[in-house]
Amino acid sequence: MVRICSDAQFLLKCGVLLPFREAESFKEQGNAYYAKKDYNEAYNYYTKAIDTCPNNASYYGNRAATLMMLGRFREALGDAQQSVRLDDSFVRGHLREGKCHLSLGNAMAASRCFQRVLELDHKNTQAQQELKNATTVLEYEKIAEVDFEKRDFRKVVFCMDRALEFAPACHRFKILKAECLALLGRYPEAQSVASDILRMDSTNADALYVRGLCLYYEDCIEKAVQFFVQALRMAPDHEKACLACRNAKALKAKKEDGNKAFKEGNYKLAYELYTEALGIDPNNIKTNAKLYCNRGTVNSKLRKLEEAIDDCTNAVKLDDTYIKAYLRRAQCYMDTEQYEDAVRDYEKVYQTEKTKEHKQLLKNAQVELKKSKRKDYYKILGVDKNASEDEIKKAYRKRALMHHPDRHSGASAEVQKEEEKKFKEVGEAFTILSDPKKKARYDSGQDLEEDGLNVGDFDANNIFKAFFGGPGGFSFEASGPGNFFFQFG
């Protein structure tokens, strides 16, 4: 009598059941490691299961889940897709494929996967939620695209941060965020994002472009060009890298030509070249700050001091940490006798860099400010600060005669009062500037009254008498309190 073999016996005889049992054993071991969160070992055993039985959808699904836990979403996507190719009714396979697409930033493809799950199981709550997440990502993408065109880079960064909560492995979102961070001047953050991507993919042209953009905006133009060139090697049609590379090279050339003209003393040409350089890229804040400061230096050489001040002001508006621009502007303020502004700039510099040189510059400005608030005896006499003793005497003679009260005895009471005041000031100025000791203290900015020299303790009439008295001079007779009669000798 012939005995019919069971299915297991048949499979065993056909050499099929043995590999299946071995594959199942590998899968069970993989499951055990997965439960213990040892995903690398789980991956190894699921791979052994696949190698043993390459047409089992669940093995690919399990390995996809493991790869997702390891953050290797692109590899996981391949396994998930293979699982549903082998079994189109494999719900978890479609879910995992959708999750991988979403994590990689392809929300449209993710939506199709989750919709397929709902076709197979319309009550699947996970698919319903993930479909909402995919729709949310698509909305953030659209908003970010509009805001980028509006140059509202902060809004784009916000949208990308929200999208990356659902798509943590999306390089495209990370690159857009990094580019906007660079455009906002947040270079370390932008560099960090771009560098992370380059560590995973050194040929990523977008990341190379952003890395170069950060260097370009930090005024490391030569290094920036190297990154732009490398990006163009990876993607010859990369429009942004091409434009940035062209601007970087043009900016570098114009700036260097301007510096050369300045060193050669050709200030007019240097001014023109710096101006042309400023028109190349208004977004390059640090380089433009330096260009404004350089042009301010040119203007100061041309004695266009107000224009120089404006250029330095533009420089510090772009970069409020730019010490050189503050120093240049402060010197221009000193040269135009705007001492309060000069003190303010030197204080800013000294607070930032407490050097002896900066301390002395601040002290000098403070002295000049103090001196500017006193009576300007040189101005009263109408002489230069370097006037000689004879020039001071000659000036006093002229001004004293000009403002002497008797010369204005026929004028109105108001005019007489004003001229008498000026006459006294002339005498006071002469008293200080004709005395070497008092003059030295006055020139050094010292307070004469604090030094025990009461500048108001003098008689203008006595000074006048002493100066003009003697043979061939003038004769005076008092005609009343504060009034003098005089005649030429």
Short mmCIF file of C-alpha atoms in Angstrom, two decimals:
data_model
loop_
_atom_site.label_atom_id
_atom_site.label_comp_id
_atom_site.label_asym_id
_atom_site.label_seq_id
_atom_site.Cartn_x
_atom_site.Cartn_y
_atom_site.Cartn_z
CA MET A 1 0.00 0.00 0.00
CA VAL A 2 1.35 3.40 -1.00
CA ARG A 3 1.48 6.08 1.84
CA ILE A 4 0.92 9.72 0.87
CA CYS A 5 3.50 12.17 2.38
CA SER A 6 2.41 15.20 4.39
CA ASP A 7 3.07 18.79 2.98
CA ALA A 8 5.94 19.24 5.43
CA GLN A 9 7.44 15.96 4.41
CA PHE A 10 6.99 16.91 0.79
CA LEU A 11 8.68 20.29 1.32
CA LEU A 12 11.40 18.58 3.27
CA LYS A 13 11.99 16.11 0.48
CA CYS A 14 11.96 18.97 -2.06
CA GLY A 15 14.62 20.84 -0.04
CA VAL A 16 12.38 23.87 0.65
CA LEU A 17 11.28 23.51 4.25
CA LEU A 18 14.77 23.38 5.67
CA PRO A 19 15.80 26.84 4.38
CA PHE A 20 12.43 28.25 5.48
CA ARG A 21 12.93 26.95 9.02
CA GLU A 22 16.45 28.39 9.04
CA ALA A 23 15.19 31.77 7.79
CA GLU A 24 12.46 31.79 10.44
CA SER A 25 15.08 31.09 13.07
CA PHE A 26 17.12 34.06 11.85
CA LYS A 27 14.00 36.23 11.89
CA GLU A 28 13.17 35.21 15.48
CA GLN A 29 16.69 36.04 16.59
CA GLY A 30 16.39 39.39 14.77
CA ASN A 31 13.12 40.04 16.58
CA ALA A 32 14.78 39.35 19.92
CA TYR A 33 17.58 41.81 19.23
CA TYR A 34 15.06 44.37 17.92
CA ALA A 35 13.10 44.07 21.17
CA LYS A 36 16.33 44.74 23.08
CA LYS A 37 16.97 47.79 20.78
CA ASP A 38 20.15 46.23 19.48
CA TYR A 39 19.29 47.28 15.95
CA ASN A 40 22.65 46.49 14.39
CA GLU A 41 22.42 42.81 15.43
CA ALA A 42 18.75 42.74 14.45
CA TYR A 43 19.75 44.04 11.02
CA ASN A 44 22.37 41.29 10.67
CA TYR A 45 19.88 38.49 11.43
CA TYR A 46 17.14 39.92 9.21
CA THR A 47 19.72 40.08 6.42
CA LYS A 48 20.54 36.40 7.01
CA ALA A 49 16.84 35.60 6.81
CA ILE A 50 16.55 37.45 3.50
CA ASP A 51 19.65 35.76 2.12
CA THR A 52 18.14 32.40 3.04
CA CYS A 53 14.62 33.16 1.73
CA PRO A 54 14.80 36.23 -0.56
CA ASN A 55 11.11 36.21 -1.52
CA ASN A 56 9.56 36.72 1.91
CA ALA A 57 7.91 40.15 2.24
CA SER A 58 7.92 40.21 6.06
CA TYR A 59 11.70 39.81 6.23
CA TYR A 60 12.18 42.91 4.10
CA GLY A 61 9.57 44.68 6.19
CA ASN A 62 11.39 43.81 9.42
CA ARG A 63 14.73 44.91 8.06
CA ALA A 64 13.13 48.17 6.84
CA ALA A 65 11.84 48.81 10.38
CA THR A 66 15.34 48.20 11.78
CA LEU A 67 16.97 50.54 9.27
CA MET A 68 14.43 53.22 10.15
CA MET A 69 15.41 52.92 13.81
CA LEU A 70 19.04 53.35 12.73
CA GLY A 71 18.10 56.50 10.79
CA ARG A 72 19.05 54.90 7.47
CA PHE A 73 15.80 55.89 5.75
CA ARG A 74 16.99 55.66 2.16
CA GLU A 75 18.06 52.02 2.62
CA ALA A 76 14.90 51.34 4.58
CA LEU A 77 12.84 52.74 1.71
CA GLY A 78 14.36 50.18 -0.66
CA ASP A 79 13.47 47.30 1.67
CA ALA A 80 9.93 48.60 2.26
CA GLN A 81 9.35 48.94 -1.48
CA GLN A 82 10.63 45.41 -2.04
CA SER A 83 8.27 44.08 0.64
CA VAL A 84 5.17 45.51 -1.09
CA ARG A 85 6.41 44.38 -4.49
CA LEU A 86 6.41 40.85 -3.10
CA ASP A 87 3.05 41.34 -1.36
CA ASP A 88 0.91 44.33 -2.37
CA SER A 89 -1.51 43.60 0.49
CA PHE A 90 1.26 43.96 3.10
CA VAL A 91 -0.16 46.86 5.15
CA ARG A 92 2.89 47.38 7.35
CA GLY A 93 5.07 47.41 4.25
CA HIS A 94 3.07 50.28 2.74
CA LEU A 95 3.12 52.12 6.08
CA ARG A 96 6.89 51.81 6.32
CA GLU A 97 7.37 52.91 2.73
CA GLY A 98 5.23 55.98 3.46
CA LYS A 99 7.14 56.76 6.65
CA CYS A 100 10.44 56.54 4.76
CA HIS A 101 9.20 58.82 1.99
CA LEU A 102 7.95 61.32 4.59
CA SER A 103 11.18 61.20 6.59
CA LEU A 104 13.12 61.88 3.38
CA GLY A 105 10.84 64.85 2.56
CA ASN A 106 8.80 63.32 -0.28
CA ALA A 107 5.36 64.07 1.14
CA MET A 108 3.50 63.40 -2.13
CA ALA A 109 4.87 59.85 -2.41
CA ALA A 110 4.20 59.34 1.30
CA SER A 111 0.56 60.38 0.83
CA ARG A 112 0.09 57.79 -1.91
CA CYS A 113 1.44 55.06 0.37
CA PHE A 114 -0.84 56.00 3.26
CA GLN A 115 -3.84 56.20 0.90
CA ARG A 116 -3.01 52.64 -0.26
CA VAL A 117 -3.04 51.49 3.37
CA LEU A 118 -6.50 53.02 3.83
CA GLU A 119 -7.69 51.20 0.72
CA LEU A 120 -6.58 47.96 2.38
CA ASP A 121 -7.75 48.96 5.87
CA HIS A 122 -9.93 52.08 5.94
CA LYS A 123 -9.92 52.14 9.76
CA ASN A 124 -6.13 52.21 10.08
CA THR A 125 -5.60 55.12 12.51
CA GLN A 126 -1.84 55.25 11.98
CA ALA A 127 -2.27 55.78 8.24
CA GLN A 128 -4.89 58.46 8.89
CA GLN A 129 -2.53 60.37 11.18
CA GLU A 130 0.47 59.98 8.89
CA LEU A 131 -1.59 61.24 5.95
CA LYS A 132 -2.35 64.38 7.96
CA ASN A 133 1.37 64.75 8.72
CA ALA A 134 2.23 64.49 5.03
CA THR A 135 -0.38 67.16 4.21
CA THR A 136 1.12 69.42 6.88
CA VAL A 137 4.60 69.04 5.37
CA LEU A 138 3.27 69.94 1.92
CA GLU A 139 1.67 73.09 3.36
CA TYR A 140 4.93 74.17 5.03
CA GLU A 141 6.77 73.59 1.75
CA LYS A 142 4.38 75.87 -0.13
CA ILE A 143 4.56 78.63 2.50
CA ALA A 144 8.35 78.45 2.58
CA GLU A 145 8.56 78.75 -1.21
CA VAL A 146 6.48 81.95 -1.18
CA ASP A 147 8.36 83.43 1.79
CA PHE A 148 11.74 82.73 0.19
CA GLU A 149 10.69 84.78 -2.84
CA LYS A 150 9.65 87.56 -0.42
CA ARG A 151 13.07 87.25 1.26
CA ASP A 152 11.35 86.57 4.56
CA PHE A 153 14.10 84.17 5.57
CA ARG A 154 13.08 83.94 9.23
CA LYS A 155 9.69 82.61 8.19
CA VAL A 156 11.33 80.06 5.89
CA VAL A 157 13.55 78.83 8.75
CA PHE A 158 10.43 78.48 10.92
CA CYS A 159 8.61 76.47 8.22
CA MET A 160 11.58 74.21 7.64
CA ASP A 161 11.97 73.54 11.36
CA ARG A 162 8.32 72.47 11.52
CA ALA A 163 8.63 70.32 8.36
CA LEU A 164 11.80 68.66 9.69
CA GLU A 165 9.85 67.45 12.72
CA PHE A 166 8.10 65.06 10.30
CA ALA A 167 10.95 64.75 7.77
CA PRO A 168 14.15 64.58 9.87
CA ALA A 169 16.22 63.00 7.07
CA CYS A 170 15.29 65.48 4.33
CA HIS A 171 18.47 67.07 2.99
CA ARG A 172 16.44 69.45 0.82
CA PHE A 173 14.70 71.01 3.82
CA LYS A 174 17.97 71.20 5.75
CA ILE A 175 19.73 72.90 2.84
CA LEU A 176 16.97 75.49 2.45
CA LYS A 177 17.10 76.19 6.18
CA ALA A 178 20.91 76.49 6.09
CA GLU A 179 20.79 78.86 3.11
CA CYS A 180 18.30 81.11 4.90
CA LEU A 181 20.38 81.03 8.09
CA ALA A 182 23.36 82.20 6.01
CA LEU A 183 21.27 84.98 4.46
CA LEU A 184 20.24 86.02 7.99
CA GLY A 185 23.89 86.21 9.05
CA ARG A 186 23.64 83.18 11.34
CA TYR A 187 26.74 81.62 9.82
CA PRO A 188 27.78 79.11 12.53
CA GLU A 189 24.30 77.53 12.48
CA ALA A 190 24.25 77.41 8.68
CA GLN A 191 27.75 75.92 8.55
CA SER A 192 26.79 73.27 11.10
CA VAL A 193 23.81 72.11 9.02
CA ALA A 194 25.79 72.06 5.76
CA SER A 195 28.74 70.26 7.38
CA ASP A 196 26.46 67.55 8.80
CA ILE A 197 25.14 66.84 5.32
CA LEU A 198 28.64 66.83 3.80
CA ARG A 199 29.77 64.28 6.39
CA MET A 200 27.09 61.95 5.06
CA ASP A 201 27.42 62.97 1.41
CA SER A 202 30.62 64.80 0.45
CA THR A 203 29.36 65.28 -3.13
CA ASN A 204 26.17 67.16 -2.19
CA ALA A 205 26.38 70.24 -4.42
CA ASP A 206 23.75 72.18 -2.42
CA ALA A 207 25.62 71.65 0.84
CA LEU A 208 28.90 72.68 -0.83
CA TYR A 209 27.17 75.83 -2.10
CA VAL A 210 25.83 76.74 1.37
CA ARG A 211 29.23 76.09 2.96
CA GLY A 212 30.77 78.43 0.40
CA LEU A 213 28.02 80.99 0.95
CA CYS A 214 28.84 81.15 4.68
CA LEU A 215 32.53 81.72 3.94
CA TYR A 216 31.64 84.31 1.29
CA TYR A 217 29.49 86.27 3.72
CA GLU A 218 32.20 86.05 6.39
CA ASP A 219 34.61 87.74 3.95
CA CYS A 220 36.65 84.56 3.38
CA ILE A 221 36.16 85.02 -0.33
CA GLU A 222 39.07 82.93 -1.59
CA LYS A 223 37.96 79.86 0.37
CA ALA A 224 34.35 80.49 -0.65
CA VAL A 225 35.30 80.36 -4.34
CA GLN A 226 36.86 76.93 -3.79
CA PHE A 227 33.57 75.56 -2.44
CA PHE A 228 31.55 77.16 -5.25
CA VAL A 229 33.88 75.62 -7.83
CA GLN A 230 33.57 72.22 -6.13
CA ALA A 231 29.76 72.53 -6.13
CA LEU A 232 29.82 73.31 -9.85
CA ARG A 233 31.96 70.22 -10.48
CA MET A 234 29.25 68.13 -8.81
CA ALA A 235 26.40 70.01 -10.53
CA PRO A 236 27.54 72.17 -13.51
CA ASP A 237 24.05 73.70 -13.87
CA HIS A 238 23.84 74.86 -10.22
CA GLU A 239 22.60 78.43 -10.86
CA LYS A 240 23.06 79.76 -7.32
CA ALA A 241 26.62 78.45 -7.05
CA CYS A 242 27.41 79.92 -10.47
CA LEU A 243 26.10 83.38 -9.53
CA ALA A 244 27.78 83.34 -6.12
CA CYS A 245 31.09 82.28 -7.66
CA ARG A 246 30.90 85.08 -10.22
CA ASN A 247 30.05 87.68 -7.55
CA ALA A 248 32.80 86.43 -5.25
CA LYS A 249 35.46 86.68 -7.94
CA ALA A 250 34.27 90.14 -9.04
CA LEU A 251 34.14 91.42 -5.47
CA LYS A 252 37.60 90.11 -4.68
CA ALA A 253 39.07 91.68 -7.84
CA LYS A 254 37.45 95.12 -7.31
CA LYS A 255 38.46 95.26 -3.65
CA GLU A 256 42.06 94.33 -4.45
CA ASP A 257 42.20 96.90 -7.28
CA GLY A 258 40.84 99.55 -4.90
CA ASN A 259 43.45 98.66 -2.28
CA LYS A 260 46.20 98.88 -4.89
CA ALA A 261 45.04 102.31 -6.09
CA PHE A 262 44.90 103.54 -2.49
CA LYS A 263 48.44 102.36 -1.73
CA GLU A 264 49.64 104.14 -4.87
CA GLY A 265 48.00 107.37 -3.68
CA ASN A 266 45.43 107.40 -6.49
CA TYR A 267 42.53 108.22 -4.16
CA LYS A 268 40.07 109.21 -6.88
CA LEU A 269 40.46 105.84 -8.62
CA ALA A 270 40.33 104.00 -5.28
CA TYR A 271 37.04 105.77 -4.48
CA GLU A 272 35.56 104.72 -7.83
CA LEU A 273 36.67 101.08 -7.45
CA TYR A 274 35.33 100.76 -3.90
CA THR A 275 32.03 102.29 -5.07
CA GLU A 276 31.80 99.77 -7.92
CA ALA A 277 32.56 96.92 -5.51
CA LEU A 278 29.74 98.06 -3.21
CA GLY A 279 27.30 97.63 -6.09
CA ILE A 280 28.13 93.96 -6.72
CA ASP A 281 26.26 92.23 -3.88
CA PRO A 282 24.25 94.15 -1.25
CA ASN A 283 23.78 90.92 0.74
CA ASN A 284 27.49 90.57 1.53
CA ILE A 285 27.38 92.52 4.78
CA LYS A 286 30.89 91.97 6.16
CA THR A 287 32.72 92.65 2.89
CA ASN A 288 30.57 95.71 2.22
CA ALA A 289 31.28 97.01 5.73
CA LYS A 290 35.00 96.85 4.93
CA LEU A 291 34.44 98.51 1.55
CA TYR A 292 32.53 101.39 3.21
CA CYS A 293 35.31 101.80 5.74
CA ASN A 294 37.94 101.75 2.98
CA ARG A 295 36.01 104.36 1.03
CA GLY A 296 35.69 106.40 4.22
CA THR A 297 39.48 106.31 4.53
CA VAL A 298 39.76 107.55 0.95
CA ASN A 299 37.34 110.39 1.67
CA SER A 300 39.32 111.37 4.76
CA LYS A 301 42.47 111.53 2.61
CA LEU A 302 40.57 113.76 0.17
CA ARG A 303 39.49 115.89 3.20
CA LYS A 304 35.85 115.08 2.50
CA LEU A 305 35.32 114.47 6.18
CA GLU A 306 31.53 114.49 6.33
CA GLU A 307 31.42 111.95 3.47
CA ALA A 308 34.01 109.89 5.35
CA ILE A 309 31.81 109.97 8.46
CA ASP A 310 28.81 108.82 6.40
CA ASP A 311 30.79 105.90 4.95
CA CYS A 312 32.00 104.79 8.37
CA THR A 313 28.45 105.07 9.71
CA ASN A 314 27.26 102.77 6.94
CA ALA A 315 30.05 100.37 7.84
CA VAL A 316 29.03 100.10 11.50
CA LYS A 317 25.37 99.80 10.54
CA LEU A 318 26.32 96.66 8.63
CA ASP A 319 28.74 95.40 11.29
CA ASP A 320 28.43 96.99 14.72
CA THR A 321 31.53 95.12 15.92
CA TYR A 322 33.81 96.67 13.28
CA ILE A 323 36.44 98.44 15.40
CA LYS A 324 38.36 99.91 12.47
CA ALA A 325 35.26 101.77 11.24
CA TYR A 326 34.62 103.25 14.70
CA LEU A 327 38.24 104.40 14.93
CA ARG A 328 38.15 105.97 11.47
CA ARG A 329 34.87 107.76 12.20
CA ALA A 330 36.12 108.95 15.58
CA GLN A 331 39.19 110.50 13.96
CA CYS A 332 36.97 112.28 11.44
CA TYR A 333 34.82 113.55 14.30
CA MET A 334 37.97 114.86 15.97
CA ASP A 335 39.07 116.57 12.77
CA THR A 336 35.68 118.27 12.44
CA GLU A 337 35.61 119.19 16.16
CA GLN A 338 32.59 116.97 16.87
CA TYR A 339 34.14 115.87 20.12
CA GLU A 340 31.08 114.39 21.84
CA ASP A 341 30.60 112.00 18.91
CA ALA A 342 34.32 111.18 18.94
CA VAL A 343 34.20 110.37 22.66
CA ARG A 344 31.20 108.11 22.12
CA ASP A 345 33.03 106.15 19.39
CA TYR A 346 36.25 105.87 21.37
CA GLU A 347 34.28 104.66 24.40
CA LYS A 348 32.72 101.93 22.22
CA VAL A 349 36.18 100.93 21.00
CA TYR A 350 37.71 100.90 24.48
CA GLN A 351 34.84 98.83 25.90
CA THR A 352 35.52 96.25 23.18
CA GLU A 353 39.32 96.32 23.19
CA LYS A 354 40.88 97.70 26.35
CA THR A 355 44.33 98.56 24.96
CA LYS A 356 46.64 101.38 26.06
CA GLU A 357 46.36 102.95 22.63
CA HIS A 358 42.56 103.01 22.73
CA LYS A 359 42.61 104.37 26.28
CA GLN A 360 44.86 107.22 25.19
CA LEU A 361 42.67 108.02 22.19
CA LEU A 362 39.63 108.18 24.46
CA LYS A 363 41.48 110.40 26.94
CA ASN A 364 42.57 112.78 24.16
CA ALA A 365 39.00 113.05 22.89
CA GLN A 366 37.69 113.70 26.40
CA VAL A 367 40.27 116.47 26.86
CA GLU A 368 39.28 118.07 23.57
CA LEU A 369 35.61 117.80 24.50
CA LYS A 370 36.31 119.52 27.82
CA LYS A 371 38.32 122.21 26.09
CA SER A 372 35.56 122.76 23.53
CA LYS A 373 33.10 123.57 26.30
CA ARG A 374 35.32 126.35 27.71
CA LYS A 375 35.82 129.75 26.17
CA ASP A 376 37.95 129.48 23.04
CA TYR A 377 40.57 132.15 23.75
CA TYR A 378 42.23 131.64 20.39
CA LYS A 379 38.93 132.25 18.64
CA ILE A 380 38.23 135.29 20.80
CA LEU A 381 41.54 136.85 19.72
CA GLY A 382 41.18 135.53 16.17
CA VAL A 383 44.51 133.69 16.13
CA ASP A 384 45.68 130.17 15.34
CA LYS A 385 46.47 127.74 18.18
CA ASN A 386 50.12 127.88 17.17
CA ALA A 387 50.26 131.70 17.22
CA SER A 388 53.50 133.31 18.44
CA GLU A 389 53.76 135.76 21.33
CA ASP A 390 53.97 138.69 18.93
CA GLU A 391 50.92 137.47 16.98
CA ILE A 392 48.94 137.20 20.22
CA LYS A 393 49.92 140.78 21.22
CA LYS A 394 49.05 142.13 17.80
CA ALA A 395 45.68 140.36 17.88
CA TYR A 396 44.93 141.71 21.34
CA ARG A 397 45.75 145.27 20.24
CA LYS A 398 43.37 144.97 17.31
CA ARG A 399 40.50 143.35 19.21
CA ALA A 400 40.81 145.53 22.31
CA LEU A 401 40.55 148.71 20.20
CA MET A 402 37.67 147.17 18.25
CA HIS A 403 35.57 146.41 21.33
CA HIS A 404 36.63 149.16 23.75
CA PRO A 405 33.46 150.64 25.37
CA ASP A 406 34.42 154.25 24.56
CA ARG A 407 34.41 153.45 20.87
CA HIS A 408 30.73 152.47 21.19
CA SER A 409 29.58 155.21 23.57
CA GLY A 410 27.07 156.48 21.03
CA ALA A 411 25.50 153.06 20.42
CA SER A 412 22.37 151.64 22.05
CA ALA A 413 22.55 150.32 25.59
CA GLU A 414 22.26 146.75 24.26
CA VAL A 415 25.20 147.17 21.87
CA GLN A 416 27.28 148.89 24.57
CA LYS A 417 26.65 145.95 26.92
CA GLU A 418 27.64 143.40 24.26
CA GLU A 419 30.80 145.27 23.30
CA GLU A 420 31.81 145.65 26.94
CA LYS A 421 31.42 141.89 27.37
CA LYS A 422 33.61 141.23 24.32
CA PHE A 423 36.19 143.74 25.57
CA LYS A 424 36.44 141.84 28.86
CA GLU A 425 36.72 138.48 27.03
CA VAL A 426 39.56 139.85 24.91
CA GLY A 427 41.37 140.91 28.07
CA GLU A 428 40.75 137.52 29.64
CA ALA A 429 42.05 135.71 26.55
CA PHE A 430 45.19 137.86 26.49
CA THR A 431 45.77 137.28 30.20
CA ILE A 432 45.85 133.51 29.65
CA LEU A 433 47.59 133.25 26.27
CA SER A 434 50.31 135.81 27.08
CA ASP A 435 51.36 133.88 30.20
CA PRO A 436 53.36 130.74 29.18
CA LYS A 437 52.38 128.82 32.32
CA LYS A 438 48.65 129.59 32.00
CA LYS A 439 48.73 129.00 28.25
CA ALA A 440 50.34 125.56 28.69
CA ARG A 441 47.70 124.53 31.20
CA TYR A 442 44.92 125.88 29.01
CA ASP A 443 46.28 124.02 25.96
CA SER A 444 46.51 120.77 27.92
CA GLY A 445 42.84 121.02 28.85
CA GLN A 446 43.36 121.62 32.55
CA ASP A 447 40.78 123.55 34.49
CA LEU A 448 42.61 126.78 35.37
CA GLU A 449 40.32 127.66 38.26
CA GLU A 450 40.86 124.18 39.76
CA ASP A 451 44.59 124.92 39.60
CA GLY A 452 44.06 128.08 41.68
CA LEU A 453 44.18 130.45 38.72
CA ASN A 454 41.03 132.53 38.83
CA VAL A 455 40.64 133.65 35.24
CA GLY A 456 37.94 136.12 36.25
CA ASP A 457 40.25 137.89 38.72
CA PHE A 458 41.56 140.65 36.45
CA ASP A 459 40.67 144.15 35.31
CA ALA A 460 40.26 144.51 31.55
CA ASN A 461 40.82 148.24 31.76
CA ASN A 462 44.09 147.82 33.64
CA ILE A 463 45.29 145.34 31.04
CA PHE A 464 44.37 147.83 28.32
CA LYS A 465 46.18 150.66 30.14
CA ALA A 466 49.23 148.53 30.76
CA PHE A 467 49.35 147.41 27.14
CA PHE A 468 48.83 150.82 25.50
CA GLY A 469 50.38 153.09 28.17
CA GLY A 470 53.80 154.81 27.78
CA PRO A 471 55.35 157.09 25.19
CA GLY A 472 53.60 157.10 21.84
CA GLY A 473 50.73 155.08 23.20
CA PHE A 474 47.40 156.17 24.58
CA SER A 475 46.42 158.39 27.49
CA PHE A 476 43.44 157.46 29.66
CA GLU A 477 41.28 159.40 32.06
CA ALA A 478 38.47 157.92 34.06
CA SER A 479 35.18 159.64 33.28
CA GLY A 480 33.01 157.50 35.49
CA PRO A 481 32.73 153.96 36.76
CA GLY A 482 33.68 151.55 33.98
CA ASN A 483 34.18 154.28 31.38
CA PHE A 484 37.40 155.64 29.88
CA PHE A 485 38.28 158.58 27.76
CA PHE A 486 41.19 157.86 25.49
CA GLN A 487 42.97 159.59 22.67
CA PHE A 488 45.69 158.53 20.25
CA GLY A 489 49.18 159.80 20.97
#
